[in-house]
CSV table of C-alpha atoms in Angstrom, one decimal:
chain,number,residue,atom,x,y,z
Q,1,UNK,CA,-17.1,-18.2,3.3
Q,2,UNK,CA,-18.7,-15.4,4.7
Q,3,UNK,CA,-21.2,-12.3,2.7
Q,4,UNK,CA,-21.5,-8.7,4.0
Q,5,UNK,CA,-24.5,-6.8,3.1
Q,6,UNK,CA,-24.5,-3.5,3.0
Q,7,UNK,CA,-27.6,-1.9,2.3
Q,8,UNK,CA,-29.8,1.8,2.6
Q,9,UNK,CA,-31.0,4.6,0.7
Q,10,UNK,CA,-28.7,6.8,-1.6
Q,11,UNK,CA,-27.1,9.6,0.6
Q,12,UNK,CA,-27.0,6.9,3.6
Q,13,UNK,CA,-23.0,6.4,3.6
Q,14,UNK,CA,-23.6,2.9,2.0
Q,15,UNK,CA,-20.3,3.9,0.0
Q,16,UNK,CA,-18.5,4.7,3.2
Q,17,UNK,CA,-19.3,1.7,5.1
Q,18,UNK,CA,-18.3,0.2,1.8
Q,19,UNK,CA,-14.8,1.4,1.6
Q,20,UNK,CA,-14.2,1.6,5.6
Q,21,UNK,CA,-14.7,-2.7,5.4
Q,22,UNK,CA,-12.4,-2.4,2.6
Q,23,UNK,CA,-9.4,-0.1,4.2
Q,24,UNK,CA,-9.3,-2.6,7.3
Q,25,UNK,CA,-8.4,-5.4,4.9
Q,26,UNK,CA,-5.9,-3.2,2.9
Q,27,UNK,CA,-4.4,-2.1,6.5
Q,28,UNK,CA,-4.2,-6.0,7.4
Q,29,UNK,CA,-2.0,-6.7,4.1
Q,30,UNK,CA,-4.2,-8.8,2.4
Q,31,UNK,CA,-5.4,-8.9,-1.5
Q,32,UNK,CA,-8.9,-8.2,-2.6
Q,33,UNK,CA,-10.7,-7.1,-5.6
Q,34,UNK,CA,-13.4,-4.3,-6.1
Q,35,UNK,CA,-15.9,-4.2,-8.7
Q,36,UNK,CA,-19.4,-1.9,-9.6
Q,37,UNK,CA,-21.8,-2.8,-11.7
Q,38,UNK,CA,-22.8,0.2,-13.8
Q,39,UNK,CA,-24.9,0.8,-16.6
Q,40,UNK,CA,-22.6,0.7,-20.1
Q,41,UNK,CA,-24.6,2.8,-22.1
Q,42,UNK,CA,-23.9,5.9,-18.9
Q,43,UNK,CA,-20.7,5.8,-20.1
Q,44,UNK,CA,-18.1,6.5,-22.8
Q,45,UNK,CA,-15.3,3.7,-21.7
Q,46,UNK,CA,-16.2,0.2,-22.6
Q,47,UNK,CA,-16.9,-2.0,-19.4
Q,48,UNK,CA,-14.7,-3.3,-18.0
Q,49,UNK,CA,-12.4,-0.1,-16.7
Q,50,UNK,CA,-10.8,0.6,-14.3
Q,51,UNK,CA,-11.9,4.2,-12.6
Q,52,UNK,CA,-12.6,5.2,-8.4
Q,53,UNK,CA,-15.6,4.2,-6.4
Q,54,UNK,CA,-15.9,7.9,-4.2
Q,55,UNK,CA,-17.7,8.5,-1.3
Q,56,UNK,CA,-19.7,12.1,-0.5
Q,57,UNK,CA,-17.7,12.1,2.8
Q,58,UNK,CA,-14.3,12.2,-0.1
Q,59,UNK,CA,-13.2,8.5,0.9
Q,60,UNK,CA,-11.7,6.6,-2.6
Q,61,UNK,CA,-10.9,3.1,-3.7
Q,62,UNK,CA,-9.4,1.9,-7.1
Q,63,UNK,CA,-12.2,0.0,-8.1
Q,64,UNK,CA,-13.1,-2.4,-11.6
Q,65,UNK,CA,-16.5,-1.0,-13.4
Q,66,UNK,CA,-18.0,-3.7,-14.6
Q,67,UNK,CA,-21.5,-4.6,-16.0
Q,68,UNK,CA,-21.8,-8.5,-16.3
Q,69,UNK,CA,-21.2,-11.8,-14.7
Q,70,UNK,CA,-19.1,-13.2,-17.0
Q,71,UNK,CA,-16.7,-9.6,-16.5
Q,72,UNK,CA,-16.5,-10.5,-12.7
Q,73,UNK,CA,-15.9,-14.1,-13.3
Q,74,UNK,CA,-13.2,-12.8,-15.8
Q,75,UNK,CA,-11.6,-10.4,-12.7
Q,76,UNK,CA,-12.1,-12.8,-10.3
Q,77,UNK,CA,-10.1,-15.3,-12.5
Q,78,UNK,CA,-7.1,-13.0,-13.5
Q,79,UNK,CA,-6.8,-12.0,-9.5
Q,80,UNK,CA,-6.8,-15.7,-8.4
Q,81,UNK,CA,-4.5,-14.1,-5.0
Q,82,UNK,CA,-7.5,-12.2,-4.4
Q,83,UNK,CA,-9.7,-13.6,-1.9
Q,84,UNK,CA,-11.9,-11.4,-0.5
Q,85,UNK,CA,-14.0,-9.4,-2.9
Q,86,UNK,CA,-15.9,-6.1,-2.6
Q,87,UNK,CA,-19.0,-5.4,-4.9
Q,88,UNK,CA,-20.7,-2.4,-5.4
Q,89,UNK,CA,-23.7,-1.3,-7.0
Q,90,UNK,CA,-25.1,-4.6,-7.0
Q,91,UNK,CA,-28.5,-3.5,-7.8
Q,92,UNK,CA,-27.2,-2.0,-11.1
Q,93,UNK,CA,-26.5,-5.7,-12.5
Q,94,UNK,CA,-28.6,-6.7,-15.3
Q,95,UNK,CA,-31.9,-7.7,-14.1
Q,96,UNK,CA,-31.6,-11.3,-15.7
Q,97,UNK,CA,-28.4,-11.6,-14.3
Q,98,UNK,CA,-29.6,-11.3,-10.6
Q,99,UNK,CA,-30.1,-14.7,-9.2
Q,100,UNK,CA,-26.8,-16.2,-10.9
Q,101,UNK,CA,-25.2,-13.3,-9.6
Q,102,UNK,CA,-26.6,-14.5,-6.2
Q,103,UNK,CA,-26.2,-18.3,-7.3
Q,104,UNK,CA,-22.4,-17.5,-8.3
Q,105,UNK,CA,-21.8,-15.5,-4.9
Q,106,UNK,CA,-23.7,-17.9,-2.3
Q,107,UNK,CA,-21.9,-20.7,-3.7
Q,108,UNK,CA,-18.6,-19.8,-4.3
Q,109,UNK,CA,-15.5,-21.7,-2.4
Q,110,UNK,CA,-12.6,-19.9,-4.2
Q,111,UNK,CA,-13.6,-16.6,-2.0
Q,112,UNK,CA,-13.5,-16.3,1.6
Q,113,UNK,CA,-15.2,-13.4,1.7
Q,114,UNK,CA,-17.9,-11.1,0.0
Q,115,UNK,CA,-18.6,-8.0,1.2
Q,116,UNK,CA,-21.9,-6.7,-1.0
Q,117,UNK,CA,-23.1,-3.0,-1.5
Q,118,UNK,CA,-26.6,-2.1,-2.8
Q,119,UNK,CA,-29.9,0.2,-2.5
Q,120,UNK,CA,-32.5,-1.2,-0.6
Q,121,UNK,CA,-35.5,0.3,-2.8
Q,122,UNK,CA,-36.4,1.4,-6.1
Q,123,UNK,CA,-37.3,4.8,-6.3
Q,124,UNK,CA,-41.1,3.5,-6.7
Q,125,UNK,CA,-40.4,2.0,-3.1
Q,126,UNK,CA,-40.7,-1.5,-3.7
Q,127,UNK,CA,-37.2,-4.0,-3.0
Q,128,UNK,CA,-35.0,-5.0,-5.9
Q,129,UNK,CA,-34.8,-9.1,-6.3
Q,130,UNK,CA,-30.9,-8.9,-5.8
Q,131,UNK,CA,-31.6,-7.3,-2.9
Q,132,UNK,CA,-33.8,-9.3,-1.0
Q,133,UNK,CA,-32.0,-12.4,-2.1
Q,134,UNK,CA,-28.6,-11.1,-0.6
Q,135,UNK,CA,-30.4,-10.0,2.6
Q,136,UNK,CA,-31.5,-13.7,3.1
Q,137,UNK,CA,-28.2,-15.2,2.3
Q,138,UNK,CA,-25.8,-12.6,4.2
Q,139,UNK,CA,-23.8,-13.7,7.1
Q,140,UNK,CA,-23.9,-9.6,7.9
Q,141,UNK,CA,-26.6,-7.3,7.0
Q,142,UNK,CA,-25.4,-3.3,7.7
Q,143,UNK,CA,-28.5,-1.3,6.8
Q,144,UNK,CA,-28.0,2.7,6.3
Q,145,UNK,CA,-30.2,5.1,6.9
Q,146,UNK,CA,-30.2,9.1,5.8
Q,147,UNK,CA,-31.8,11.9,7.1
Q,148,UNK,CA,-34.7,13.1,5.2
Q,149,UNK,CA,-34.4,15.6,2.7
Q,150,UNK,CA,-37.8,16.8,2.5
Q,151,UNK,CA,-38.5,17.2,6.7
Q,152,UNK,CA,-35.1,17.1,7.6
Q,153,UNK,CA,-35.6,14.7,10.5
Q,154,UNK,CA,-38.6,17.0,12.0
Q,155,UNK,CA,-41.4,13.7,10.8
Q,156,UNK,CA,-38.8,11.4,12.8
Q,157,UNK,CA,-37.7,13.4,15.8
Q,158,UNK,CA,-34.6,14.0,13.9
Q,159,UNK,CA,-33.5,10.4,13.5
Q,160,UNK,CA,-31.8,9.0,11.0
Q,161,UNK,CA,-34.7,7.2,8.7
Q,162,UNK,CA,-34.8,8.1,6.1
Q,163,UNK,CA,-34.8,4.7,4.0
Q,164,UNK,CA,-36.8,5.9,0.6
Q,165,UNK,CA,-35.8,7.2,-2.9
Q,166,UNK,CA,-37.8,9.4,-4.8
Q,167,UNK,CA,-36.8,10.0,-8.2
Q,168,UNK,CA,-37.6,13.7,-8.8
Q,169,UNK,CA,-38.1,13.7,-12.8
Q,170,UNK,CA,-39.2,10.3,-13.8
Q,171,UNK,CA,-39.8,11.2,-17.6
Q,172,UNK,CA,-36.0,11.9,-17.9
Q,173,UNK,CA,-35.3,8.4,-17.9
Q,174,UNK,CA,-38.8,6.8,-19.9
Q,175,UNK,CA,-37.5,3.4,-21.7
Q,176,UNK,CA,-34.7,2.5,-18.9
Q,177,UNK,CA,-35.4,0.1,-16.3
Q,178,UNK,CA,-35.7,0.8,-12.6
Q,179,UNK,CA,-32.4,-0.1,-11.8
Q,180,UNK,CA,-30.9,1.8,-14.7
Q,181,UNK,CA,-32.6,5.5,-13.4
Q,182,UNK,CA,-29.6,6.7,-12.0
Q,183,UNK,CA,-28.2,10.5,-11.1
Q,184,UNK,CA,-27.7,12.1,-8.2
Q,185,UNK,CA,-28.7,15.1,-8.6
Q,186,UNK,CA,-32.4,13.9,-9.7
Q,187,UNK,CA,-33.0,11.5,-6.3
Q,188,UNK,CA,-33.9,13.0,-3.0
Q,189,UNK,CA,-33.9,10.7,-0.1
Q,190,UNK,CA,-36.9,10.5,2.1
Q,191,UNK,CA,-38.6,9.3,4.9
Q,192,UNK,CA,-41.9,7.1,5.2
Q,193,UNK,CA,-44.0,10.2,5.4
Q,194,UNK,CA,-42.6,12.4,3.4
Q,195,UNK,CA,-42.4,9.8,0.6
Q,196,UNK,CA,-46.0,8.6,1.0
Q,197,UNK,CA,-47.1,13.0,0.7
Q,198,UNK,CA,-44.9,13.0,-2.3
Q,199,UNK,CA,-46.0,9.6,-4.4
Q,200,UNK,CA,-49.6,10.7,-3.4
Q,201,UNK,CA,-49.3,14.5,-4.4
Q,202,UNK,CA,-47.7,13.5,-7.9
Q,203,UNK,CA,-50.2,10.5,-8.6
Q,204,UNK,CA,-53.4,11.4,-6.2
Q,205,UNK,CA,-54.1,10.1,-2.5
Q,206,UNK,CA,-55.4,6.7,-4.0
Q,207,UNK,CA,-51.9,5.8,-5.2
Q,208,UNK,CA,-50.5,2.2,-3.9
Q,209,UNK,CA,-47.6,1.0,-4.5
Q,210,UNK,CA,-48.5,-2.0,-6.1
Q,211,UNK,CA,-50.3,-0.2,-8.7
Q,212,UNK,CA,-46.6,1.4,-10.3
């Protein structure tokens, strides 16, 4: 069995590399299954639905929203043909749920192969557990990085690295959990300096990380 890990900051093309993994199997002929975790109460439909997993760049899959283990045990089950399985979102799954979700994944023998999607960071900067745990159990780590937002590449000679999120209006989403603070339009993406100047600016030039 093998696990893909594809990882980044939002606006990396993680859901690019995502669907491109994906395509190559559907071009090959064989069966696989696609599921993202979201966040039930963002949405009207009752998990699970069925809906499209879009890239920026306007790639599409038919993919299977889900927001539990048990729902992709359930999918998994009624596609038994299905043997290679694409998951994305992984860092939106219940926080209690993430080491079975690992558990069930590492240790699975019914699926040849996993290919994983997920951010890298909170928008505080520190690592989500489902995150770490897949990067130490993936055959394959692929990690994304954007181009900063703020500096557009100038702090980074131009490159690509852009690996932070910061969440532009925190108070929006007071009572949700980090992994739950979704939206687009809220998130910039940002690079180690530019993130540092904005945490510190917002909460003063004393601000760790380990004090959020």
């Amino acid at each position: 069995m093998n696990i893909q890990f594809i990882t980044g900051a939002m606006r990396s093309g993680k859901t690019d590399e995502f669907i491109k993994r994906l395509n190559k199997i559907s071009i090959a002929k064989l069966e696989f299954l696609v599921v993202k975790f979201v966040v039930q109460a963002h949405h009207e439909k009752k998990t699970p639905f069925v809906s499209f997993l879009n890239s920026r760049r306007g790639a599409t899959i038919a993919c299977h929203c889900i927001d539990s283990l048990i729902q992709l045990k359930n999918l998994i089950e009624l596609n038994p043909q299905a043997k290679i399985v694409g998951i994305d979102e992984v860092h939106m799954a219940n926080p209690d749920e993430y080491l079975p979700i690992v558990e069930f994944v590492v240790k699975n023998d019914k699926i040849s192969n996993f290919i994983l999607s997920g951010l890298s960071l909170s928008y505080k900067g520190d690592t989500f557990l489902i995150t770490d745990q897949l990067k130490s159990h993936a055959d394959d780590v692929f990690t994304c990085k954007a181009i900063c937002d703020q500096c557009k590449g100038k702090m980074t000679d131009y490159r690509e690295e852009a690996i932070y999120n910061f969440l532009l209006d925190d108070q929006k989403y007071n009572g949700l959990a980090d992994n739950q603070r979704t939206g687009d339009d809220e998130y910039v993406s940002l690079c180690r300096s530019c993130f540092l100047q904005a945490w510190r600016g917002k909460y003063g030039k004393n601000w760790s990380l380990y004090d959020m």
